[in-house]
């Protein structure tokens, strides 16, 4: 009985702990999902992916679709528009713009999909959002890998020097926009893995003790005093897998009485005892 109580207490403890921890992790996952969406938007809009350094030919900085340089009078001139892909420097920059933009759109849709928690099962929503986060991360990774292929453009070499080439920066340096894009990529992969973990994680109770499992009871007699009102001895034997027992008749019934139940001399004198019964046989 004590083991039974301990089993239920442990099961209740682990189930309560699991529910609390899963809810807390789910809330954190939702918060970081929104943060990732903000990071993706900032990465897409910023032109601080690469820029000049102390040894550069001139001032300037470049993003995936927008770049800025200083004019002779010291004013900053920015070029590149999303509604006109012809203003983007190179095909590699255009590919980076397309895939990074897709990553932003998917991340926003993932945030919108959080509303499905009020209408669908949480496991299904986690799987949907996790798949979207993986897809967004893949698109962002393609954008990150495509961007350095356009460093051989003349505009880039005008700032970074003639040594600038595909995947070679020359005299320029990495800016915070590029670093933020890499962080956002790893963030999307971690969030996707966490979403699938929350979707597939299930509570596993401890194994039920043998004495609580009727199918594992010892083969033997069953005390009918421990059977419920809705159970019978025959039904219990069937559920426990016991062999049927044949009931044999007992011997003479007189042996079942104790010696105190036989008449004695004193009991014959008792006024409460009736006289011996006499059986008369009449013959005609």
Short mmCIF file of C-alpha atoms in Angstrom, two decimals:
data_model
loop_
_atom_site.label_atom_id
_atom_site.label_comp_id
_atom_site.label_asym_id
_atom_site.label_seq_id
_atom_site.Cartn_x
_atom_site.Cartn_y
_atom_site.Cartn_z
CA UNK A 1 0.00 0.00 0.00
CA UNK A 2 2.86 2.33 0.85
CA UNK A 3 4.55 1.59 -2.48
CA UNK A 4 1.27 2.33 -4.25
CA UNK A 5 1.09 5.76 -2.63
CA UNK A 6 4.73 6.52 -3.45
CA UNK A 7 4.16 5.55 -7.09
CA UNK A 8 1.23 7.92 -7.50
CA UNK A 9 3.08 10.71 -5.70
CA UNK A 10 6.08 10.36 -8.00
CA UNK A 11 3.86 10.24 -11.09
CA UNK A 12 2.01 13.38 -9.99
CA UNK A 13 5.29 15.14 -9.21
CA UNK A 14 6.87 14.36 -12.58
CA UNK A 15 3.71 15.24 -14.52
CA UNK A 16 3.39 18.59 -12.72
CA UNK A 17 7.07 19.35 -13.23
CA UNK A 18 6.87 18.43 -16.92
CA UNK A 19 3.82 20.63 -17.52
CA UNK A 20 5.39 23.63 -15.80
CA UNK A 21 8.72 23.30 -17.58
CA UNK A 22 7.14 22.71 -21.00
CA UNK A 23 4.92 25.78 -20.65
CA UNK A 24 7.87 27.93 -19.58
CA UNK A 25 10.01 26.70 -22.47
CA UNK A 26 7.10 27.21 -24.87
CA UNK A 27 6.68 30.82 -23.74
CA UNK A 28 10.41 31.47 -24.18
CA UNK A 29 10.27 29.87 -27.61
CA UNK A 30 7.45 32.23 -28.62
CA UNK A 31 9.37 35.26 -27.36
CA UNK A 32 12.54 34.31 -29.23
CA UNK A 33 10.50 33.57 -32.34
CA UNK A 34 9.36 37.18 -32.33
CA UNK A 35 12.94 38.33 -31.70
CA UNK A 36 14.15 36.29 -34.66
CA UNK A 37 11.56 37.92 -36.89
CA UNK A 38 12.79 41.36 -35.81
CA UNK A 39 16.41 40.33 -36.44
CA UNK A 40 15.57 39.10 -39.94
CA UNK A 41 13.84 42.38 -40.81
CA UNK A 42 16.73 44.47 -39.48
CA UNK A 43 19.26 42.35 -41.39
CA UNK A 44 17.29 42.75 -44.61
CA UNK A 45 16.94 46.52 -44.36
CA UNK A 46 20.43 47.44 -43.17
CA UNK A 47 23.27 48.43 -45.48
CA UNK A 48 25.97 47.72 -42.90
CA UNK A 49 27.02 44.25 -44.06
CA UNK A 50 30.50 45.30 -45.16
CA UNK A 51 32.21 48.68 -45.05
CA UNK A 52 35.41 50.63 -45.28
CA UNK A 53 38.28 50.41 -42.84
CA UNK A 54 41.32 52.59 -42.10
CA UNK A 55 43.17 51.22 -45.14
CA UNK A 56 40.31 51.53 -47.62
CA UNK A 57 40.46 53.70 -50.72
CA UNK A 58 37.39 55.65 -49.72
CA UNK A 59 34.43 55.67 -47.32
CA UNK A 60 31.41 53.52 -48.00
CA UNK A 61 29.32 50.60 -46.83
CA UNK A 62 27.29 47.93 -48.59
CA UNK A 63 24.19 45.89 -47.84
CA UNK A 64 22.53 43.18 -49.87
CA UNK A 65 20.51 45.65 -51.96
CA UNK A 66 21.50 49.12 -50.76
CA UNK A 67 24.91 50.74 -50.57
CA UNK A 68 26.13 54.18 -49.58
CA UNK A 69 29.27 56.15 -50.46
CA UNK A 70 30.47 59.62 -49.63
CA UNK A 71 30.59 62.30 -52.32
CA UNK A 72 33.28 64.89 -52.71
CA UNK A 73 31.44 67.40 -50.56
CA UNK A 74 31.17 64.86 -47.71
CA UNK A 75 27.51 64.04 -48.18
CA UNK A 76 26.48 60.40 -48.07
CA UNK A 77 24.85 59.10 -51.25
CA UNK A 78 22.83 55.87 -51.00
CA UNK A 79 21.60 53.88 -53.96
CA UNK A 80 19.63 50.70 -54.58
CA UNK A 81 15.86 50.16 -54.53
CA UNK A 82 13.72 47.11 -53.96
CA UNK A 83 11.22 48.10 -56.64
CA UNK A 84 13.97 48.21 -59.24
CA UNK A 85 16.33 45.24 -59.18
CA UNK A 86 18.42 46.90 -61.87
CA UNK A 87 19.80 49.28 -59.25
CA UNK A 88 21.23 46.37 -57.23
CA UNK A 89 24.95 46.01 -57.86
CA UNK A 90 25.38 42.40 -58.99
CA UNK A 91 23.44 39.15 -59.57
CA UNK A 92 24.93 37.74 -56.37
CA UNK A 93 23.53 40.69 -54.41
CA UNK A 94 20.16 40.18 -56.10
CA UNK A 95 20.11 36.50 -55.08
CA UNK A 96 21.02 37.46 -51.52
CA UNK A 97 18.21 40.02 -51.54
CA UNK A 98 15.62 37.49 -52.75
CA UNK A 99 16.51 34.75 -50.27
CA UNK A 100 16.94 37.09 -47.31
CA UNK A 101 13.58 38.66 -48.15
CA UNK A 102 12.00 35.20 -48.21
CA UNK A 103 13.51 34.51 -44.80
CA UNK A 104 11.90 37.71 -43.48
CA UNK A 105 8.50 36.87 -44.93
CA UNK A 106 8.55 33.32 -43.53
CA UNK A 107 9.60 34.59 -40.10
CA UNK A 108 6.67 37.03 -40.08
CA UNK A 109 4.29 34.26 -41.10
CA UNK A 110 5.67 32.14 -38.26
CA UNK A 111 4.78 34.88 -35.78
CA UNK A 112 1.29 35.11 -37.25
CA UNK A 113 0.96 31.33 -36.96
CA UNK A 114 1.24 31.62 -33.17
CA UNK A 115 -2.46 32.50 -33.21
CA UNK A 116 -3.13 28.86 -34.13
CA UNK A 117 -2.43 27.90 -30.52
CA UNK A 118 -5.98 29.05 -29.74
CA UNK A 119 -7.52 26.86 -32.46
CA UNK A 120 -5.32 23.77 -32.92
CA UNK A 121 -3.34 21.33 -30.87
CA UNK A 122 -0.08 22.72 -29.57
CA UNK A 123 1.96 19.85 -31.03
CA UNK A 124 0.66 20.60 -34.54
CA UNK A 125 1.41 24.32 -34.18
CA UNK A 126 4.94 23.60 -32.96
CA UNK A 127 5.55 21.37 -35.99
CA UNK A 128 4.23 23.99 -38.40
CA UNK A 129 6.24 26.82 -36.87
CA UNK A 130 9.35 24.63 -36.56
CA UNK A 131 9.19 23.76 -40.26
CA UNK A 132 8.80 27.43 -41.15
CA UNK A 133 11.78 28.36 -38.99
CA UNK A 134 13.95 25.73 -40.63
CA UNK A 135 12.89 26.99 -44.06
CA UNK A 136 13.58 30.58 -43.05
CA UNK A 137 17.01 29.62 -41.77
CA UNK A 138 17.85 27.83 -45.02
CA UNK A 139 16.83 30.88 -47.07
CA UNK A 140 18.87 33.14 -44.83
CA UNK A 141 21.89 30.84 -45.14
CA UNK A 142 21.66 30.98 -48.95
CA UNK A 143 21.51 34.77 -48.76
CA UNK A 144 24.57 34.89 -46.49
CA UNK A 145 26.55 32.60 -48.80
CA UNK A 146 25.48 34.44 -51.95
CA UNK A 147 26.44 37.91 -50.75
CA UNK A 148 30.28 37.47 -50.82
CA UNK A 149 30.10 36.30 -54.44
CA UNK A 150 29.37 39.91 -55.45
CA UNK A 151 32.44 41.51 -53.85
CA UNK A 152 34.19 41.65 -57.22
CA UNK A 153 31.90 44.47 -58.36
CA UNK A 154 33.56 47.72 -59.42
CA UNK A 155 31.66 49.76 -56.87
CA UNK A 156 32.91 47.48 -54.10
CA UNK A 157 36.46 47.65 -55.42
CA UNK A 158 36.20 51.42 -55.46
CA UNK A 159 35.94 51.32 -51.68
CA UNK A 160 37.70 48.07 -50.76
CA UNK A 161 40.56 48.31 -53.25
CA UNK A 162 41.60 46.20 -56.24
CA UNK A 163 42.26 43.18 -54.03
CA UNK A 164 38.53 42.74 -53.45
CA UNK A 165 37.17 39.70 -55.23
CA UNK A 166 34.70 36.86 -54.76
CA UNK A 167 34.78 35.99 -51.05
CA UNK A 168 37.71 38.40 -50.58
CA UNK A 169 37.07 41.72 -48.90
CA UNK A 170 40.32 43.46 -49.70
CA UNK A 171 40.79 46.42 -47.38
CA UNK A 172 37.17 46.49 -46.18
CA UNK A 173 35.81 44.82 -43.08
CA UNK A 174 32.76 42.94 -41.86
CA UNK A 175 30.11 45.17 -40.30
CA UNK A 176 27.52 44.38 -37.66
CA UNK A 177 24.77 43.65 -40.22
CA UNK A 178 26.62 40.59 -41.54
CA UNK A 179 27.32 39.35 -38.01
CA UNK A 180 23.66 39.84 -37.10
CA UNK A 181 22.64 37.79 -40.13
CA UNK A 182 24.82 34.89 -38.99
CA UNK A 183 23.35 35.10 -35.48
CA UNK A 184 19.84 35.12 -36.91
CA UNK A 185 20.63 31.97 -38.92
CA UNK A 186 21.74 30.02 -35.86
CA UNK A 187 18.76 31.41 -33.96
CA UNK A 188 16.36 30.02 -36.56
CA UNK A 189 17.95 26.56 -36.45
CA UNK A 190 17.86 26.43 -32.64
CA UNK A 191 14.25 27.60 -32.55
CA UNK A 192 13.26 25.00 -35.16
CA UNK A 193 14.88 22.19 -33.18
CA UNK A 194 13.25 23.42 -29.98
CA UNK A 195 9.84 23.57 -31.67
CA UNK A 196 10.06 19.97 -32.85
CA UNK A 197 11.28 18.90 -29.41
CA UNK A 198 8.25 20.50 -27.77
CA UNK A 199 5.96 18.94 -30.39
CA UNK A 200 7.23 15.39 -29.92
CA UNK A 201 7.94 15.42 -26.20
CA UNK A 202 5.50 13.27 -24.27
CA UNK A 203 5.09 12.55 -20.61
CA UNK A 204 6.21 9.04 -19.64
CA UNK A 205 4.91 7.72 -16.35
CA UNK A 206 6.75 5.21 -14.26
CA UNK A 207 6.06 1.57 -14.95
CA UNK A 208 3.15 0.23 -13.01
CA UNK A 209 4.17 -2.20 -10.24
CA UNK A 210 3.45 -5.86 -10.80
CA UNK A 211 0.97 -6.09 -7.96
CA UNK A 212 -1.17 -3.41 -9.61
CA UNK A 213 -1.26 -5.22 -12.95
CA UNK A 214 -3.83 -8.04 -12.98
CA UNK A 215 -2.12 -9.80 -15.87
CA UNK A 216 1.04 -10.31 -13.82
CA UNK A 217 -0.54 -11.74 -10.67
CA UNK A 218 0.85 -14.92 -9.25
CA UNK A 219 -0.84 -18.09 -10.34
CA UNK A 220 -2.72 -19.30 -7.32
CA UNK A 221 -5.84 -18.94 -5.28
CA UNK A 222 -7.69 -15.65 -5.15
CA UNK A 223 -9.20 -14.56 -1.91
CA UNK A 224 -12.83 -13.74 -2.69
CA UNK A 225 -12.84 -11.27 0.19
CA UNK A 226 -10.73 -8.89 -1.91
CA UNK A 227 -12.99 -8.99 -4.95
CA UNK A 228 -15.18 -6.06 -5.77
CA UNK A 229 -18.94 -6.13 -5.95
CA UNK A 230 -18.84 -6.14 -9.74
CA UNK A 231 -16.39 -9.03 -9.88
CA UNK A 232 -16.82 -12.73 -9.51
CA UNK A 233 -14.48 -15.54 -8.72
CA UNK A 234 -14.90 -17.07 -12.15
CA UNK A 235 -14.33 -13.74 -13.87
CA UNK A 236 -11.25 -13.07 -11.75
CA UNK A 237 -9.82 -16.44 -12.65
CA UNK A 238 -10.39 -15.73 -16.31
CA UNK A 239 -8.72 -12.29 -16.16
CA UNK A 240 -5.80 -13.62 -14.13
CA UNK A 241 -5.22 -16.58 -16.39
CA UNK A 242 -5.86 -19.18 -13.67
CA UNK A 243 -6.81 -22.76 -14.37
CA UNK A 244 -10.36 -23.84 -13.50
CA UNK A 245 -10.75 -25.68 -10.22
CA UNK A 246 -13.08 -28.64 -9.75
CA UNK A 247 -15.00 -28.61 -6.48
CA UNK A 248 -15.27 -32.06 -4.88
CA UNK A 249 -17.99 -33.03 -2.37
CA UNK A 250 -16.95 -33.48 1.24
CA UNK A 251 -17.39 -36.52 3.45
CA UNK A 252 -20.21 -37.20 5.90
CA UNK A 253 -21.76 -34.07 7.25
CA UNK A 254 -21.69 -35.36 10.85
CA UNK A 255 -17.92 -34.97 10.96
CA UNK A 256 -18.25 -31.25 10.46
CA UNK A 257 -19.74 -30.71 13.94
CA UNK A 258 -17.45 -30.29 16.90
CA UNK A 259 -17.64 -32.43 19.99
CA UNK A 260 -19.44 -29.68 21.82
CA UNK A 261 -22.35 -29.88 19.44
CA UNK A 262 -23.13 -33.57 20.34
CA UNK A 263 -25.70 -34.20 23.07
CA UNK A 264 -24.35 -34.89 26.56
CA UNK A 265 -25.90 -36.05 29.80
CA UNK A 266 -26.22 -32.55 31.13
CA UNK A 267 -27.78 -31.29 27.95
CA UNK A 268 -30.39 -34.04 28.12
CA UNK A 269 -31.61 -32.70 31.48
CA UNK A 270 -32.00 -29.17 30.18
CA UNK A 271 -35.66 -27.97 30.19
CA UNK A 272 -35.03 -26.20 26.94
CA UNK A 273 -34.06 -29.33 25.10
CA UNK A 274 -36.79 -31.26 23.50
CA UNK A 275 -37.00 -34.95 23.82
CA UNK A 276 -35.54 -37.31 21.35
CA UNK A 277 -37.36 -37.59 18.17
CA UNK A 278 -38.92 -41.00 17.73
CA UNK A 279 -39.63 -42.26 14.33
CA UNK A 280 -42.52 -44.72 14.16
CA UNK A 281 -42.79 -47.18 11.38
CA UNK A 282 -46.28 -48.49 10.83
CA UNK A 283 -46.92 -51.53 8.85
CA UNK A 284 -50.28 -52.50 7.59
#
